[in-house]
Amino acid sequence: MAELPGLGDERGEGASGAPTLADSCLADNRLNLDVYPDGCRWLLQLFEGRRGEVVQVEFLRLSSNDRLLGAALGILTRLKHLKSLVLKGGHARDEFGSCQHGSLTSLPPDIGSLRCLTHLDLSFNSLSALPSCIPRLPSLRVLLVSHNSLVALPEDFGSLSKLTFFSAMKNQLKDLPQSIGDLAALKDLDLSENALEVLPEEVGNLHSCTQLDLSGNLLSSIPDSVGNLKSLRRLHLHSNLLVTVPASLASLPNLSRLDLQNNCLRAIPPEIQTLPFVHLRGNPLGETEPPPQAEGSSATELQRLFLASGEDSFTVTSEGCEVILACGIRFYFPPGAASDPVRIDFRTLEPDPRWVKLRHHDVLLSRVLELQPHGVKFQQEVQIWMPYASPQSLHQREVVVRTFSGHSWSDLRTQVEQETKSKKHVAHCRVLHFSWFLVVSRLVQNECQVPTEGTLLFSSVDPNIKVTFPPGVTEETRNVKLQVLPVSAEEIAELTADAGCRASPLLCLSQDSLVDFLRPVRIQLPLPFGVTGLNLDRSRLHLLRGDVQGQTWEDITSQVVLEFTHLYAVFEVTHFSWYWLWYTTKTYIGGIAKKVYERLRMYQVNFIALQRKKDPEQVLLQCLPKHKVDPVLKKLQDRYRGPEPSDMVEMFEGEQFFAAFERGISIDMDRPDCVDGRLSFIFYSHLKNMKEIYVTSPVDRKGQAVKGQVSFYRGAVPESIPEEASRRRKGPDSLWLATLPIKLPRLKPRWGENPSPQNGFSFSPLNLGNAETGYLTQANLLSIARRVGADWQTIGLNLGLTYQQIERIGYNNREDLDKQILDMLFSWAQQNSEDPDCVSKLIKAMKESGRQDIADEVESIIELGRQKYRESIRRVGLEQESSTEDSATATM
């Protein structure tokens, strides 16, 4: 076996007689080898070269991510004096920066012979069953097996008679052995975030237990025997399925916190409800059960309403109802939710960044749902299910419904579900008021209430990040929130162009109070990847504090007292902010951190500009995250053609950009989203940033094609583009993002233009609609006709023309598709020119015929007409008011 550098001979001295690194490793009978990527190899070599000292070791730490772990386990039974053994995973990270579980799946049976072992930590491993040797450890007091895959505990688990602390959080435990009641010395039991459905009555025998955490399970009830735990101080039962709790909990003499939040409690014993330390938020207290859904019970089921795409309202009575919208949104109004009939109006809106304010690292997953009347309070909670664009990965993120009060946005408690038939993801929430709602993906948020006696908060993304609140930290209970943004070493190296630069996860802390904490709060952050307490150069370590927008990063290393362990940095603060550990030789680290933070918020995107093969004047513009470009192009290649996507650029979520057609090409008709010849877009990474429009050219195309282009810009299009900048897109044109070519072929004579005996058509002036909604003119109909194509017969039938009319039009204009379309469309228009609803009928017919693109275009024309009409009314009204004031002045 090759000797490790600096290990020295068996006496622990190098060639010069100076102490070696092996001496420091073996100091105080401790071996902290989990800080080295090959710590198991160190242990094997030390055991071979200095066995007499190694067998005296009392404290041993190894990384279970080590590839030589199996070999190292073979010598553990020789360490008869071992008191503490740590075989944790989580020391290696994947490409997302998350802790990787260790490879440990079992322990050698002889480990049970370590009679001195009092502390055993096997967290972050791959255990599916508790090793059989563990219940045979006679002196074991502390056992940690959190973040494994345990589905059960052995029946003889209760033989650990001296066990005082046991944590099995974040496993897959479904039940507990009855012998758990034999753990007479157990004081702290953490079984949170498992799959427990029931507890054995024997839990009530844990008379020494002071803290019991059963949160995040599937418990619908807890046994009455829990009321026997007279030493219990804290009982955490939040985020279960509890429908009832025993009244005996109120008689526990030492209980100071009872957390029942986010359960299904509809009623609760009054003696518990009056306890000052009980937390009940997120329970449907007082709500009736939803009606049964079994077949054959229609008499007891609520009324179900299915709304078509054109409907925008429904009525809710005191009997309640279920409502399903055409877009997939669902509502459940329980009986009694509305005391009187209430008309509900709804609509979905495109998100506008001027009032849809996303927080940093938020991802928008849906359009905005507006429900009216605003502010009306229902007697019981109304349930809403909103479909959303499923993110590519929910890794270290969570989906929530966000609502707007008219002043600010807030997040609702949300459950993510998957529909059985469609497999679509929906976000499920409950509300008492109607307003605006949308679905976002955010960084995982952990929160807690901080009482006067203090508490502990840690991150579920990285449990190595902890915030400790000491007793007396506050006079009044505060709500504290914690979010973590993991950053991989590869990302930091790429963004800083420095392979030696490292950074910890970014910690974001906030609270609902403006007052500083009365006592320092202790924060633990993991050291940057590859940095340990043994190889740490303190001159290179910087603790940065950022503002809530990430715009300024202040180096506060000299303002706090930094303590280091072999894996963590610990410091204290009295107010909350954002904290980031950096390890680098660079000096102006605040500016570097700001640039890196901005880059972490950006998406790499490409622009595409495609023309429909059958109609080159129909252009599709879209902005896509780079990983979506190839799948989208593959899906569109049968119907569209166009140039290669643009070069990659970077954009923020919710950033506005514009598209402008240049060099002889312009947009064919007025659009509400077109101002001064440019189209407005908002980039959302998980929504369709796509528009399909029709373009034309004022240049005479009868002789030759027009070679134009479309350019994308941040903000407004520059007023003038120098010729050199037009070619190279540099210098003064700093808002430019990309340019793609557009080619319009030679144009055949337009339908209806310069009518002659050859085409046989001449149309009189025609306006459809009314002044209030705007007209469809002859020019509009001609433009629509050019898009209809082979669907003209289906559209004609949906417009109300008879089969005989369709057959006659086809026969009279046989072998000329253009004339068939014109004859059909204008025959219908002239027959319905006096009908005020004819435009709505045209839109409906296009939708029923599968031509949503034409329907959208007609709706855009009508919306523009409405805007112009309202503006004209406003101007006339002002002029009349002004004239009245002038007359009054003249009279005086």
mmCIF file with all atom_site columns, N, CA and C in Angstrom, residues 678-704:
data_model
loop_
_atom_site.group_PDB
_atom_site.id
_atom_site.type_symbol
_atom_site.label_atom_id
_atom_site.label_alt_id
_atom_site.label_comp_id
_atom_site.label_asym_id
_atom_site.label_entity_id
_atom_site.label_seq_id
_atom_site.pdbx_PDB_ins_code
_atom_site.Cartn_x
_atom_site.Cartn_y
_atom_site.Cartn_z
_atom_site.occupancy
_atom_site.B_iso_or_equiv
_atom_site.pdbx_formal_charge
_atom_site.auth_seq_id
_atom_site.auth_comp_id
_atom_site.auth_asym_id
_atom_site.auth_atom_id
_atom_site.pdbx_PDB_model_num
ATOM 1  N N  . ARG A 1 678 ? -43.742 47.859 -33.576 1.00 0.00 ? 678 ARG A N  1
ATOM 2  C CA . ARG A 1 678 ? -42.969 46.853 -32.846 1.00 0.00 ? 678 ARG A CA 1
ATOM 3  C C  . ARG A 1 678 ? -43.896 46.040 -31.938 1.00 0.00 ? 678 ARG A C  1
ATOM 4  N N  . LEU A 1 679 ? -43.601 44.764 -31.840 1.00 0.00 ? 679 LEU A N  1
ATOM 5  C CA . LEU A 1 679 ? -44.397 43.842 -31.044 1.00 0.00 ? 679 LEU A CA 1
ATOM 6  C C  . LEU A 1 679 ? -43.789 43.694 -29.651 1.00 0.00 ? 679 LEU A C  1
ATOM 7  N N  . SER A 1 680 ? -44.643 43.737 -28.635 1.00 0.00 ? 680 SER A N  1
ATOM 8  C CA . SER A 1 680 ? -44.173 43.617 -27.259 1.00 0.00 ? 680 SER A CA 1
ATOM 9  C C  . SER A 1 680 ? -44.293 42.168 -26.792 1.00 0.00 ? 680 SER A C  1
ATOM 10 N N  . PHE A 1 681 ? -43.239 41.653 -26.140 1.00 0.00 ? 681 PHE A N  1
ATOM 11 C CA . PHE A 1 681 ? -43.202 40.315 -25.561 1.00 0.00 ? 681 PHE A CA 1
ATOM 12 C C  . PHE A 1 681 ? -42.771 40.413 -24.099 1.00 0.00 ? 681 PHE A C  1
ATOM 13 N N  . ILE A 1 682 ? -43.164 39.406 -23.311 1.00 0.00 ? 682 ILE A N  1
ATOM 14 C CA . ILE A 1 682 ? -42.636 39.231 -21.956 1.00 0.00 ? 682 ILE A CA 1
ATOM 15 C C  . ILE A 1 682 ? -42.067 37.830 -21.880 1.00 0.00 ? 682 ILE A C  1
ATOM 16 N N  . PHE A 1 683 ? -40.812 37.708 -21.446 1.00 0.00 ? 683 PHE A N  1
ATOM 17 C CA . PHE A 1 683 ? -40.182 36.390 -21.371 1.00 0.00 ? 683 PHE A CA 1
ATOM 18 C C  . PHE A 1 683 ? -40.524 35.716 -20.044 1.00 0.00 ? 683 PHE A C  1
ATOM 19 N N  . TYR A 1 684 ? -41.191 34.571 -20.141 1.00 0.00 ? 684 TYR A N  1
ATOM 20 C CA . TYR A 1 684 ? -41.401 33.683 -19.004 1.00 0.00 ? 684 TYR A CA 1
ATOM 21 C C  . TYR A 1 684 ? -40.919 32.302 -19.426 1.00 0.00 ? 684 TYR A C  1
ATOM 22 N N  . SER A 1 685 ? -40.012 31.729 -18.661 1.00 0.00 ? 685 SER A N  1
ATOM 23 C CA . SER A 1 685 ? -39.297 30.535 -19.102 1.00 0.00 ? 685 SER A CA 1
ATOM 24 C C  . SER A 1 685 ? -40.201 29.320 -19.292 1.00 0.00 ? 685 SER A C  1
ATOM 25 N N  . HIS A 1 686 ? -41.347 29.264 -18.612 1.00 0.00 ? 686 HIS A N  1
ATOM 26 C CA . HIS A 1 686 ? -42.204 28.090 -18.702 1.00 0.00 ? 686 HIS A CA 1
ATOM 27 C C  . HIS A 1 686 ? -43.535 28.379 -19.381 1.00 0.00 ? 686 HIS A C  1
ATOM 28 N N  . LEU A 1 687 ? -43.722 29.594 -19.890 1.00 0.00 ? 687 LEU A N  1
ATOM 29 C CA . LEU A 1 687 ? -44.900 29.930 -20.676 1.00 0.00 ? 687 LEU A CA 1
ATOM 30 C C  . LEU A 1 687 ? -44.491 30.154 -22.127 1.00 0.00 ? 687 LEU A C  1
ATOM 31 N N  . LYS A 1 688 ? -45.463 30.131 -23.024 1.00 0.00 ? 688 LYS A N  1
ATOM 32 C CA . LYS A 1 688 ? -45.163 30.272 -24.446 1.00 0.00 ? 688 LYS A CA 1
ATOM 33 C C  . LYS A 1 688 ? -44.920 31.737 -24.790 1.00 0.00 ? 688 LYS A C  1
ATOM 34 N N  . ASN A 1 689 ? -43.654 32.086 -25.048 1.00 0.00 ? 689 ASN A N  1
ATOM 35 C CA . ASN A 1 689 ? -43.311 33.445 -25.485 1.00 0.00 ? 689 ASN A CA 1
ATOM 36 C C  . ASN A 1 689 ? -43.386 33.473 -27.014 1.00 0.00 ? 689 ASN A C  1
ATOM 37 N N  . MET A 1 690 ? -44.583 33.204 -27.539 1.00 0.00 ? 690 MET A N  1
ATOM 38 C CA . MET A 1 690 ? -44.742 33.008 -28.979 1.00 0.00 ? 690 MET A CA 1
ATOM 39 C C  . MET A 1 690 ? -45.889 33.843 -29.510 1.00 0.00 ? 690 MET A C  1
ATOM 40 N N  . LYS A 1 691 ? -45.687 34.418 -30.701 1.00 0.00 ? 691 LYS A N  1
ATOM 41 C CA . LYS A 1 691 ? -46.756 35.129 -31.402 1.00 0.00 ? 691 LYS A CA 1
ATOM 42 C C  . LYS A 1 691 ? -46.686 34.774 -32.880 1.00 0.00 ? 691 LYS A C  1
ATOM 43 N N  . GLU A 1 692 ? -47.870 34.567 -33.450 1.00 0.00 ? 692 GLU A N  1
ATOM 44 C CA . GLU A 1 692 ? -47.957 34.273 -34.877 1.00 0.00 ? 692 GLU A CA 1
ATOM 45 C C  . GLU A 1 692 ? -48.680 35.435 -35.534 1.00 0.00 ? 692 GLU A C  1
ATOM 46 N N  . ILE A 1 693 ? -48.030 36.075 -36.475 1.00 0.00 ? 693 ILE A N  1
ATOM 47 C CA . ILE A 1 693 ? -48.550 37.303 -37.062 1.00 0.00 ? 693 ILE A CA 1
ATOM 48 C C  . ILE A 1 693 ? -48.445 37.221 -38.579 1.00 0.00 ? 693 ILE A C  1
ATOM 49 N N  . TYR A 1 694 ? -49.094 38.188 -39.237 1.00 0.00 ? 694 TYR A N  1
ATOM 50 C CA . TYR A 1 694 ? -49.043 38.282 -40.692 1.00 0.00 ? 694 TYR A CA 1
ATOM 51 C C  . TYR A 1 694 ? -48.298 39.550 -41.068 1.00 0.00 ? 694 TYR A C  1
ATOM 52 N N  . VAL A 1 695 ? -47.404 39.425 -42.023 1.00 0.00 ? 695 VAL A N  1
ATOM 53 C CA . VAL A 1 695 ? -46.581 40.555 -42.442 1.00 0.00 ? 695 VAL A CA 1
ATOM 54 C C  . VAL A 1 695 ? -46.851 40.845 -43.909 1.00 0.00 ? 695 VAL A C  1
ATOM 55 N N  . THR A 1 696 ? -46.489 42.048 -44.312 1.00 0.00 ? 696 THR A N  1
ATOM 56 C CA . THR A 1 696 ? -46.618 42.451 -45.699 1.00 0.00 ? 696 THR A CA 1
ATOM 57 C C  . THR A 1 696 ? -45.466 43.359 -46.037 1.00 0.00 ? 696 THR A C  1
ATOM 58 N N  . SER A 1 697 ? -45.444 43.847 -47.259 1.00 0.00 ? 697 SER A N  1
ATOM 59 C CA . SER A 1 697 ? -44.377 44.738 -47.685 1.00 0.00 ? 697 SER A CA 1
ATOM 60 C C  . SER A 1 697 ? -44.960 45.819 -48.569 1.00 0.00 ? 697 SER A C  1
ATOM 61 N N  . PRO A 1 698 ? -44.654 47.089 -48.272 1.00 0.00 ? 698 PRO A N  1
ATOM 62 C CA . PRO A 1 698 ? -45.115 48.172 -49.156 1.00 0.00 ? 698 PRO A CA 1
ATOM 63 C C  . PRO A 1 698 ? -44.392 48.171 -50.501 1.00 0.00 ? 698 PRO A C  1
ATOM 64 N N  . VAL A 1 699 ? -43.295 47.433 -50.578 1.00 0.00 ? 699 VAL A N  1
ATOM 65 C CA . VAL A 1 699 ? -42.528 47.346 -51.821 1.00 0.00 ? 699 VAL A CA 1
ATOM 66 C C  . VAL A 1 699 ? -43.292 46.483 -52.818 1.00 0.00 ? 699 VAL A C  1
ATOM 67 N N  . ASP A 1 700 ? -43.242 46.854 -54.086 1.00 0.00 ? 700 ASP A N  1
ATOM 68 C CA . ASP A 1 700 ? -43.892 46.069 -55.128 1.00 0.00 ? 700 ASP A CA 1
ATOM 69 C C  . ASP A 1 700 ? -43.195 44.725 -55.265 1.00 0.00 ? 700 ASP A C  1
ATOM 70 N N  . ARG A 1 701 ? -43.936 43.646 -54.894 1.00 0.00 ? 701 ARG A N  1
ATOM 71 C CA . ARG A 1 701 ? -43.344 42.313 -54.915 1.00 0.00 ? 701 ARG A CA 1
ATOM 72 C C  . ARG A 1 701 ? -43.747 41.517 -56.143 1.00 0.00 ? 701 ARG A C  1
ATOM 73 N N  . LYS A 1 702 ? -44.392 42.161 -57.093 1.00 0.00 ? 702 LYS A N  1
ATOM 74 C CA . LYS A 1 702 ? -44.816 41.408 -58.275 1.00 0.00 ? 702 LYS A CA 1
ATOM 75 C C  . LYS A 1 702 ? -43.633 41.018 -59.141 1.00 0.00 ? 702 LYS A C  1
ATOM 76 N N  . GLY A 1 703 ? -42.567 41.787 -59.038 1.00 0.00 ? 703 GLY A N  1
ATOM 77 C CA . GLY A 1 703 ? -41.414 41.476 -59.865 1.00 0.00 ? 703 GLY A CA 1
ATOM 78 C C  . GLY A 1 703 ? -40.380 40.623 -59.171 1.00 0.00 ? 703 GLY A C  1
ATOM 79 N N  . GLN A 1 704 ? -40.214 40.819 -57.838 1.00 0.00 ? 704 GLN A N  1
ATOM 80 C CA . GLN A 1 704 ? -39.180 40.073 -57.127 1.00 0.00 ? 704 GLN A CA 1
ATOM 81 C C  . GLN A 1 704 ? -39.545 39.917 -55.660 1.00 0.00 ? 704 GLN A C  1
#
